[in-house]
mmCIF file of C-alpha atoms in Angstrom:
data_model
loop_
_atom_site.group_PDB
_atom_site.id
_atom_site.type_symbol
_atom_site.label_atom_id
_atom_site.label_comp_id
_atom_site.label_asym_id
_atom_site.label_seq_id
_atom_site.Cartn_x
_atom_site.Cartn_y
_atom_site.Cartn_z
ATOM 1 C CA UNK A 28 7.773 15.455 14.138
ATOM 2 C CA UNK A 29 6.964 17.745 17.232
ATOM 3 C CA UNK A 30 4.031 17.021 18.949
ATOM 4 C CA UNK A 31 2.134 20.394 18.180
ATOM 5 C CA UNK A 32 3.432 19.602 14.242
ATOM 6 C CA UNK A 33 1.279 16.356 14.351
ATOM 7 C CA UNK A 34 -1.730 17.659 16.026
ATOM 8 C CA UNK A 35 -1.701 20.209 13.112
ATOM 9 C CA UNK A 36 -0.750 17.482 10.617
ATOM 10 C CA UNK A 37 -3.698 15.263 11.717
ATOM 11 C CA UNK A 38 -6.164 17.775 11.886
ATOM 12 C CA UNK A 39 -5.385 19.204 8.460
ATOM 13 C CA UNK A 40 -5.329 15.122 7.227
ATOM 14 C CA UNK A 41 -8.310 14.164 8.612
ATOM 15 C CA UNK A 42 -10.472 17.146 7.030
ATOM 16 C CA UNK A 43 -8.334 15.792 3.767
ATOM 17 C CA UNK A 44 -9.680 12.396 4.171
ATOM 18 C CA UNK A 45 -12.812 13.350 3.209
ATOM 19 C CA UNK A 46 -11.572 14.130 -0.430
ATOM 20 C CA UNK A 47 -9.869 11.126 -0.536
ATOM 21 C CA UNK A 48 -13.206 8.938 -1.506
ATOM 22 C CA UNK A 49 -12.495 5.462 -2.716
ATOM 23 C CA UNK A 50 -9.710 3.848 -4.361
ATOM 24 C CA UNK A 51 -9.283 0.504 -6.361
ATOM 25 C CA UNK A 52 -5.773 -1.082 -7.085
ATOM 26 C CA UNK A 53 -6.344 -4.559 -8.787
ATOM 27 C CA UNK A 54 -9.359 -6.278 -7.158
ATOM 28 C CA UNK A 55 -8.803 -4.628 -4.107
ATOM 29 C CA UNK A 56 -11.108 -2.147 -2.981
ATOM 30 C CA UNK A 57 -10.837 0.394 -0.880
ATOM 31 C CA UNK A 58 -13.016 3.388 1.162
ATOM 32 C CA UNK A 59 -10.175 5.506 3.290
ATOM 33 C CA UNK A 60 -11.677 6.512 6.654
ATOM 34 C CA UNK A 61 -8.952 7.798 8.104
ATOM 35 C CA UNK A 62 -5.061 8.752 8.334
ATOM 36 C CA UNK A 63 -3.464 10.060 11.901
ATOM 37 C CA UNK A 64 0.042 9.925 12.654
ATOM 38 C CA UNK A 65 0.727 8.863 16.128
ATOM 39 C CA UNK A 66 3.978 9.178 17.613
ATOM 40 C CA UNK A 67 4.784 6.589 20.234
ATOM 41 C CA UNK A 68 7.219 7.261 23.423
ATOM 42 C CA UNK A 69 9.934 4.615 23.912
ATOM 43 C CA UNK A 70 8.166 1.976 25.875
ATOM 44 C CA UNK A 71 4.660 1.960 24.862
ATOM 45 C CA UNK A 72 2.665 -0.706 24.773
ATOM 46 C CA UNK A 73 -0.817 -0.909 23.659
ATOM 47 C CA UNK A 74 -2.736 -3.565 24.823
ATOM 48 C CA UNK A 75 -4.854 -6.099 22.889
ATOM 49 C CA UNK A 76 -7.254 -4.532 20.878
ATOM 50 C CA UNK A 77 -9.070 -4.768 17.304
ATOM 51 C CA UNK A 78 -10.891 -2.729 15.182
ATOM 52 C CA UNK A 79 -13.467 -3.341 12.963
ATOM 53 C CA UNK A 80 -12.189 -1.687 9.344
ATOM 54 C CA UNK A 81 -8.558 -2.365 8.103
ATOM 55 C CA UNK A 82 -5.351 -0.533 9.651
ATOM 56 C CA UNK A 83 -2.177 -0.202 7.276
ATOM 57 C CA UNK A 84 0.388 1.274 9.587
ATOM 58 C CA UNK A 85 3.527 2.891 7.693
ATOM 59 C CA UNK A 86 6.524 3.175 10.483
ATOM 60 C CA UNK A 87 8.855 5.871 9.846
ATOM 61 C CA UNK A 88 10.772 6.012 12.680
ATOM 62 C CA UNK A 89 11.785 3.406 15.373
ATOM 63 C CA UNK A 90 10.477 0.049 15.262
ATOM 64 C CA UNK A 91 7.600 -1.112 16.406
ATOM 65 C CA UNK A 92 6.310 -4.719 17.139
ATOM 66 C CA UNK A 93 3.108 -6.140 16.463
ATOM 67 C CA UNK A 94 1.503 -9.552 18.095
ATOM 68 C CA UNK A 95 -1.261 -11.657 17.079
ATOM 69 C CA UNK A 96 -1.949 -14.444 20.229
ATOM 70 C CA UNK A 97 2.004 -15.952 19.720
ATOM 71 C CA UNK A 98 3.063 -14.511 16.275
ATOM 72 C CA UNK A 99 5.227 -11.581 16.120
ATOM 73 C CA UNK A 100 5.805 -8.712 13.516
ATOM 74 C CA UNK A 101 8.922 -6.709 13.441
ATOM 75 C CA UNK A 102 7.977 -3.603 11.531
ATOM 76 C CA UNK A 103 11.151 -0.872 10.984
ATOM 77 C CA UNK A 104 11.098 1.880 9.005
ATOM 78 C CA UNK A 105 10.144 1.880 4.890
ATOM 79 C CA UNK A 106 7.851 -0.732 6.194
ATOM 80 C CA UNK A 107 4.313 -1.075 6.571
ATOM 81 C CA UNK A 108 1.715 -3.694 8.350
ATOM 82 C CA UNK A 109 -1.370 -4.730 7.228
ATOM 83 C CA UNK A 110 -3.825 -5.506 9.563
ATOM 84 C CA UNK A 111 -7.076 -6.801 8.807
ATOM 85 C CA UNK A 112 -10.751 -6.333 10.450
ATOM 86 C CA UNK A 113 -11.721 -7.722 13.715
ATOM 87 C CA UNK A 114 -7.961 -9.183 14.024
ATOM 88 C CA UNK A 115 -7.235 -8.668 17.901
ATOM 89 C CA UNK A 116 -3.227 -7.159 18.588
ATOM 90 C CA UNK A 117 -1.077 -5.497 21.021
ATOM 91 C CA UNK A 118 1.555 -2.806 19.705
ATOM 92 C CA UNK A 119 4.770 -2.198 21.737
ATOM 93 C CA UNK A 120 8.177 -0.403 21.139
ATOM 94 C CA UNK A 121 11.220 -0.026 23.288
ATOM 95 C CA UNK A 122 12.097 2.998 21.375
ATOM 96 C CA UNK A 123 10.757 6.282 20.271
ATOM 97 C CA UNK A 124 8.340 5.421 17.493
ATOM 98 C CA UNK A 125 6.348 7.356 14.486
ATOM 99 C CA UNK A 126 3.542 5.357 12.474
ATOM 100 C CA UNK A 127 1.818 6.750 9.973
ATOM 101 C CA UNK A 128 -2.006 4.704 10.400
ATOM 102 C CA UNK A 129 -4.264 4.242 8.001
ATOM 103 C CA UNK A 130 -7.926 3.206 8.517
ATOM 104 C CA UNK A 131 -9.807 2.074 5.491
ATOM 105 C CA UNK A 132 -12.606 -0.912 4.404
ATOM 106 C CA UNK A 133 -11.434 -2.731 1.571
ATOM 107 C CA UNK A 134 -12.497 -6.037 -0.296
ATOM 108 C CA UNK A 135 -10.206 -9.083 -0.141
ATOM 109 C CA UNK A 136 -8.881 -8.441 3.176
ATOM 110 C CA UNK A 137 -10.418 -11.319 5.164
ATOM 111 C CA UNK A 138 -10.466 -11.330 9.047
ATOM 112 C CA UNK A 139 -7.555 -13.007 10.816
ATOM 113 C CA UNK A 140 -3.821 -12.995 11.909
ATOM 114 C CA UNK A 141 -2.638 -15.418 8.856
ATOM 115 C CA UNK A 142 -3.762 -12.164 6.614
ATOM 116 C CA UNK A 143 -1.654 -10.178 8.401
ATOM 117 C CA UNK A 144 1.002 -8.603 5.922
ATOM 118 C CA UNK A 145 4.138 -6.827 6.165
ATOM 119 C CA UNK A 146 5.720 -4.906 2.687
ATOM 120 C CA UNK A 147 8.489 -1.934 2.544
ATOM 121 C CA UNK A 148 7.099 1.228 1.534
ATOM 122 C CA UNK A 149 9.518 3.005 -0.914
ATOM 123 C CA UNK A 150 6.753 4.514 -2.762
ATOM 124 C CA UNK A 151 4.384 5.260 0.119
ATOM 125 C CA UNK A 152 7.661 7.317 1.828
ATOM 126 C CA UNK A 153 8.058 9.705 -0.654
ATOM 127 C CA UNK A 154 4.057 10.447 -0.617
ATOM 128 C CA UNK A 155 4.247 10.991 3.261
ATOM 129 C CA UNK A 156 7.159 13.547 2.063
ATOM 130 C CA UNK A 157 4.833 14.861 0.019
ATOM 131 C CA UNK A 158 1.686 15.042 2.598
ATOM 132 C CA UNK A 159 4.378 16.872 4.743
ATOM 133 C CA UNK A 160 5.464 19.321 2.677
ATOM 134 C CA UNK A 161 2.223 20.464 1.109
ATOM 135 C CA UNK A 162 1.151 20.673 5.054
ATOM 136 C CA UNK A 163 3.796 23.044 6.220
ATOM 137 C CA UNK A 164 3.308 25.391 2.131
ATOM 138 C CA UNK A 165 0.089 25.653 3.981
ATOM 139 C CA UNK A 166 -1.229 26.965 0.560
ATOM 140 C CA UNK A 167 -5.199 27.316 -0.627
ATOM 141 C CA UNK A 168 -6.662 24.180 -2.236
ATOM 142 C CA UNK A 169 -4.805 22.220 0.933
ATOM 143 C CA UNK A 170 -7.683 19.634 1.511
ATOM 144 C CA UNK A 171 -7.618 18.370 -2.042
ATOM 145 C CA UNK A 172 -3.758 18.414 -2.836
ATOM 146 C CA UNK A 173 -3.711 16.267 0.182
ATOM 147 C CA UNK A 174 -6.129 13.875 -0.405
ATOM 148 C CA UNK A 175 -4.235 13.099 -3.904
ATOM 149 C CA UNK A 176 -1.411 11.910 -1.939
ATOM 150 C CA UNK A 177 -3.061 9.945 0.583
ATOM 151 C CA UNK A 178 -4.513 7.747 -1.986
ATOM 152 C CA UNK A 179 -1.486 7.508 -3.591
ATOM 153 C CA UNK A 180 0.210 6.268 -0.460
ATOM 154 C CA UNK A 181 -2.829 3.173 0.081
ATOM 155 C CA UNK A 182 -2.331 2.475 -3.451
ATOM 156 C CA UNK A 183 1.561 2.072 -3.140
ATOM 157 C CA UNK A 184 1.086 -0.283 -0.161
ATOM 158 C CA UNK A 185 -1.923 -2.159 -1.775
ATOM 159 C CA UNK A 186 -0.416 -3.124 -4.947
ATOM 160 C CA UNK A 187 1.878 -4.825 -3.337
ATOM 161 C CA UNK A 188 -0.464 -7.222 -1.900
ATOM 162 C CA UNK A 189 -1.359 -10.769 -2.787
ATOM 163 C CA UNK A 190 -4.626 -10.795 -4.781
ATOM 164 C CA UNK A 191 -7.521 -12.276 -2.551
ATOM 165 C CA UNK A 192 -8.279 -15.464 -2.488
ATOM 166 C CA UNK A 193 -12.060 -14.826 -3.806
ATOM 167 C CA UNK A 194 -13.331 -11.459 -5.028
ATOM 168 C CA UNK A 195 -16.833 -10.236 -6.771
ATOM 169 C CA UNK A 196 -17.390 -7.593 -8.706
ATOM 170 C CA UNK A 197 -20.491 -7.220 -6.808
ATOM 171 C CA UNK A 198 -18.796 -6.595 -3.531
ATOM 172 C CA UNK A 199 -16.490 -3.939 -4.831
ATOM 173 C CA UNK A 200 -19.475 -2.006 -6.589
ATOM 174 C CA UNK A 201 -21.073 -2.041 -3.243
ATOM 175 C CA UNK A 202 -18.282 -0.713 -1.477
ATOM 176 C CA UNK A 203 -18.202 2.151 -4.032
ATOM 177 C CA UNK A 204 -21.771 2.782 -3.163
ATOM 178 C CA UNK A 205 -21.825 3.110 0.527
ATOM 179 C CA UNK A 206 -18.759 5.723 -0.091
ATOM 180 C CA UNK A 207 -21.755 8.929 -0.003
ATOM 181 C CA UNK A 208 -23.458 7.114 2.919
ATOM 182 C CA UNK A 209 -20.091 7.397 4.884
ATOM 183 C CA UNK A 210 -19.459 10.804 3.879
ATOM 184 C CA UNK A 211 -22.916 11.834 4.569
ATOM 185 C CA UNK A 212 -22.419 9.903 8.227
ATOM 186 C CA UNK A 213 -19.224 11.774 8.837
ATOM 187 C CA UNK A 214 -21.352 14.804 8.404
ATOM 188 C CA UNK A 215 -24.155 14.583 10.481
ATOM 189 C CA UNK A 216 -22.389 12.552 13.559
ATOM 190 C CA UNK A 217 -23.845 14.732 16.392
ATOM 191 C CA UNK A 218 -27.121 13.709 14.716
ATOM 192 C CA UNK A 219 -29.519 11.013 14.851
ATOM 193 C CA UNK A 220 -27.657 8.100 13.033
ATOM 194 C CA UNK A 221 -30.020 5.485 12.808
ATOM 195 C CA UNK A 222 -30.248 3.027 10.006
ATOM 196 C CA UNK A 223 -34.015 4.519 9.002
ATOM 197 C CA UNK A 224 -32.298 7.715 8.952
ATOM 198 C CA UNK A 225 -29.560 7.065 6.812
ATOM 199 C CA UNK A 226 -31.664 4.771 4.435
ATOM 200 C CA UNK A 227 -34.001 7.579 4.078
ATOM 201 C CA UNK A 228 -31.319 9.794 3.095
ATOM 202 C CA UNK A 229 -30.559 7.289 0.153
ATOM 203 C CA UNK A 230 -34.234 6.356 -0.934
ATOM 204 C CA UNK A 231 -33.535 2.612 0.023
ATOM 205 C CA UNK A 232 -35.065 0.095 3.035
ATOM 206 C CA UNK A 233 -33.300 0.196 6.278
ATOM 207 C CA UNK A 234 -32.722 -3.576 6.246
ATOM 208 C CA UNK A 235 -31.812 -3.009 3.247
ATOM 209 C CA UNK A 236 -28.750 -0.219 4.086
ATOM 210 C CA UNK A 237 -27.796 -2.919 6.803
ATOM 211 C CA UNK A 238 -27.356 -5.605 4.629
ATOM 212 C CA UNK A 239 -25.001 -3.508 2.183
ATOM 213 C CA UNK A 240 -22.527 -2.086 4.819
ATOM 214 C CA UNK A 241 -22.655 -6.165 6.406
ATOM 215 C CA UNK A 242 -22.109 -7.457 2.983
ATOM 216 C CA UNK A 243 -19.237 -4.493 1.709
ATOM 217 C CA UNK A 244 -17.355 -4.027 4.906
ATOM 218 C CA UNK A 245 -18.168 -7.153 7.473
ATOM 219 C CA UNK A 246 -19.818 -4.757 9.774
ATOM 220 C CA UNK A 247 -23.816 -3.891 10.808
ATOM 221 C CA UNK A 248 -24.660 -0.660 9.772
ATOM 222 C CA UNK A 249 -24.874 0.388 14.205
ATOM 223 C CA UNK A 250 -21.089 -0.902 14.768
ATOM 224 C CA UNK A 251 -19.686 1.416 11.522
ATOM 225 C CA UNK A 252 -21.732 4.678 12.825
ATOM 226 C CA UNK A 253 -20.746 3.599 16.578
ATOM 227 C CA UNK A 254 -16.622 3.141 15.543
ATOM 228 C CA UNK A 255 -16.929 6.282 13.127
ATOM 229 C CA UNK A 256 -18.372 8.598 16.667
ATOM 230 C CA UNK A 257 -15.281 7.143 18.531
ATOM 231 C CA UNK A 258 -12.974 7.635 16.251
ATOM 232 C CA UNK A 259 -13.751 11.414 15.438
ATOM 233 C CA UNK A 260 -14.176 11.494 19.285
ATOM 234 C CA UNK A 261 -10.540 9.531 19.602
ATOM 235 C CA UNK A 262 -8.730 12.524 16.946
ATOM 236 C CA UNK A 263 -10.651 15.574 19.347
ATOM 237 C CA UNK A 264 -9.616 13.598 22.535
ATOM 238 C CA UNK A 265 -5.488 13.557 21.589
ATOM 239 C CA UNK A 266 -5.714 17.246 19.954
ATOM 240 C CA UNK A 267 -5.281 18.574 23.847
ATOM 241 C CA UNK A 268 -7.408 19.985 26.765
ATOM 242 C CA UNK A 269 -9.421 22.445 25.136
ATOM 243 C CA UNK A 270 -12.023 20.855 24.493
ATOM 244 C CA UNK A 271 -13.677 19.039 27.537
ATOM 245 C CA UNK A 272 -14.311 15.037 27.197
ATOM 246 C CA UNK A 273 -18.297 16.108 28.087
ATOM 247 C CA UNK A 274 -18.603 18.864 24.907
ATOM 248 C CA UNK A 275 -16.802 15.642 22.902
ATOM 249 C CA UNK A 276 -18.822 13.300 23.556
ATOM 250 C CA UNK A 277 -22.205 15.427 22.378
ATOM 251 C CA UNK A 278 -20.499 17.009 19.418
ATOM 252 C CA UNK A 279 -20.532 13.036 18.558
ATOM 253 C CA UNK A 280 -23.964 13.005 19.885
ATOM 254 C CA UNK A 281 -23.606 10.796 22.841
ATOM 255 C CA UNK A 282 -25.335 12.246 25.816
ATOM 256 C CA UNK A 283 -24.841 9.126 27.785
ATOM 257 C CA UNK A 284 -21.045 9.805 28.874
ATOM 258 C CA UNK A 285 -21.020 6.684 31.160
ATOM 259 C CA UNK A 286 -21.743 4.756 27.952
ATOM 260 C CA UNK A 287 -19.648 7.118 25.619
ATOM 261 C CA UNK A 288 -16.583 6.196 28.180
ATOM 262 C CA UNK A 289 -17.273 2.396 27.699
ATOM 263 C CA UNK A 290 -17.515 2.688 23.783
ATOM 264 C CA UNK A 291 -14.434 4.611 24.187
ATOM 265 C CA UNK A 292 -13.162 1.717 25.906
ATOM 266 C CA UNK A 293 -14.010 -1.003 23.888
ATOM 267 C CA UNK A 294 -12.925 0.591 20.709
ATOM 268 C CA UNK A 295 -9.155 1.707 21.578
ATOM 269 C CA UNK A 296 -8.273 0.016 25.234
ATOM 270 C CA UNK A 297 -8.510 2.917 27.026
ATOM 271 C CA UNK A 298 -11.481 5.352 28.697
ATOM 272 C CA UNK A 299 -11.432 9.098 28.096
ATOM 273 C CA UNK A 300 -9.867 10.018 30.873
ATOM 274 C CA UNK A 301 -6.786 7.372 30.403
ATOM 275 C CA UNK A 302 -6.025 9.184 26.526
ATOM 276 C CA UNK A 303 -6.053 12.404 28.084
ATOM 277 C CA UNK A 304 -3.778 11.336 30.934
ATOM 278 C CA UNK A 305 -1.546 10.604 28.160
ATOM 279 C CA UNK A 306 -1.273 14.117 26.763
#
């Protein structure tokens, strides 16, 4: 893909996203946040770094290695990593790379490198197809036609994963019901996004909206909105120079851009101004 084909591509995907809601394949359960394609230049390396939702990365070109502290993951193409919350990495390839990421919270992923999980993707592939060529029909209805597909690619990669080692029903059904919270977040992100607010929004306690996104997703209610700003903020930084980091950084509603630059930081590895040296 040319770059200004993926910039198109993720921007149409990530409005998609939003259609995509939640999915369940056995007793794993998922909300998709996500889906940008990122195509990597022969020699990147991203340096350690974690995130706090799931990734599944789908390689379609190139090869690309993954390391957790001293164990290594060769991931070519038809093949797709698993990587779960909090689980600190580095990403490297000597060649020209394209990976199809995913970012979703799902049940019965626990944190740490032994959950790490590597699967071929025949399935997911011909969905991507599919994503593709409904992208370039460019036809009305886009968002939702989309969406189908990117479910069906999660649930091609997830079914092929072990079961967990402990799932509730509970958890799952919790999951589900923080789904309208997060859309109704990714709506209102240059906003006041504080747990009263949101809680308000959903007739329930503030403590006890916290305790539902720690319980479904392993994260405080402050580090989901927080990761959810940078990562719209990430998409708008990569789509080119149009748009200045400053008008970013409020349309996320950080006014603080010495702080918005070390959130930036913390979340991906690099500042503002490092991603757009990168265009």
């Amino acid at each position: 893909m040319k770059p200004s084909h993926i910039k198109e591509h993720n921007r149409i995907a990530h409005d998609a996203v939003r259609h995509a809601g939640t999915i369940s394949v056995g007793e794993h359960t998922a909300v998709i946040l996500n889906y940008l394609v990122t195509a990597d230049a022969a020699g990147t390396r991203i340096e350690m770094h974690s995130h706090v939702h799931c990734e599944v990365c789908i390689v379609t070109k190139g090869t690309v290695v993954y390391m957790f502290g001293k164990r290594k993951f060769t991931v070519r193409p038809g093949e797709a990593i698993v990587i779960p919350p909090k689980t600190p990495h580095i990403r490297s390839c000597s060649e020209q790379c394209v990976i199809h990421g995913f970012w979703i919270y799902m049940t019965g992923i626990p944190p740490g490198r032994d959950a790490v999980h590597v699967t071929n993707t025949d399935d997911a592939s011909q969905f991507i197809s599919s994503i593709h060529a409904e992208i370039k029909r460019g036809e009305a209805g886009l968002a939702c036609t989309i969406s189908h597909y990117i479910a069906l690619v999660l649930i091609a990669v997830l079914r092929r994963l072990p079961p967990p080692a402990s799932h509730t029903s509970a958890r799952a059904f919790m999951l589900i019901r923080i789904r309208d919270a997060i859309t109704f977040i990714n709506d209102h992100l240059s906003e006041d996004m504080s747990a009263k607010v949101i809680a308000r929004e959903f007739g329930i306690s503030a403590r006890h909206a916290n305790r539902l996104f720690l319980e479904a997703t392993g994260s405080t209610l402050h580090d989901f909105v927080r990761n959810t700003k940078m990562m719209t903020a990430y998409i708008a930084l990569t789509r080119g120079r149009r748009t200045s980091v400053r008008e970013i950084a409020l349309s996320v509603g950080m006014r603080d851009f010495s702080y918005f630059s070390k959130c930036m930081k913390i979340f991906c590895g690099l500042t503002p101004s490092e991603i757009r040296s990168m265009l």
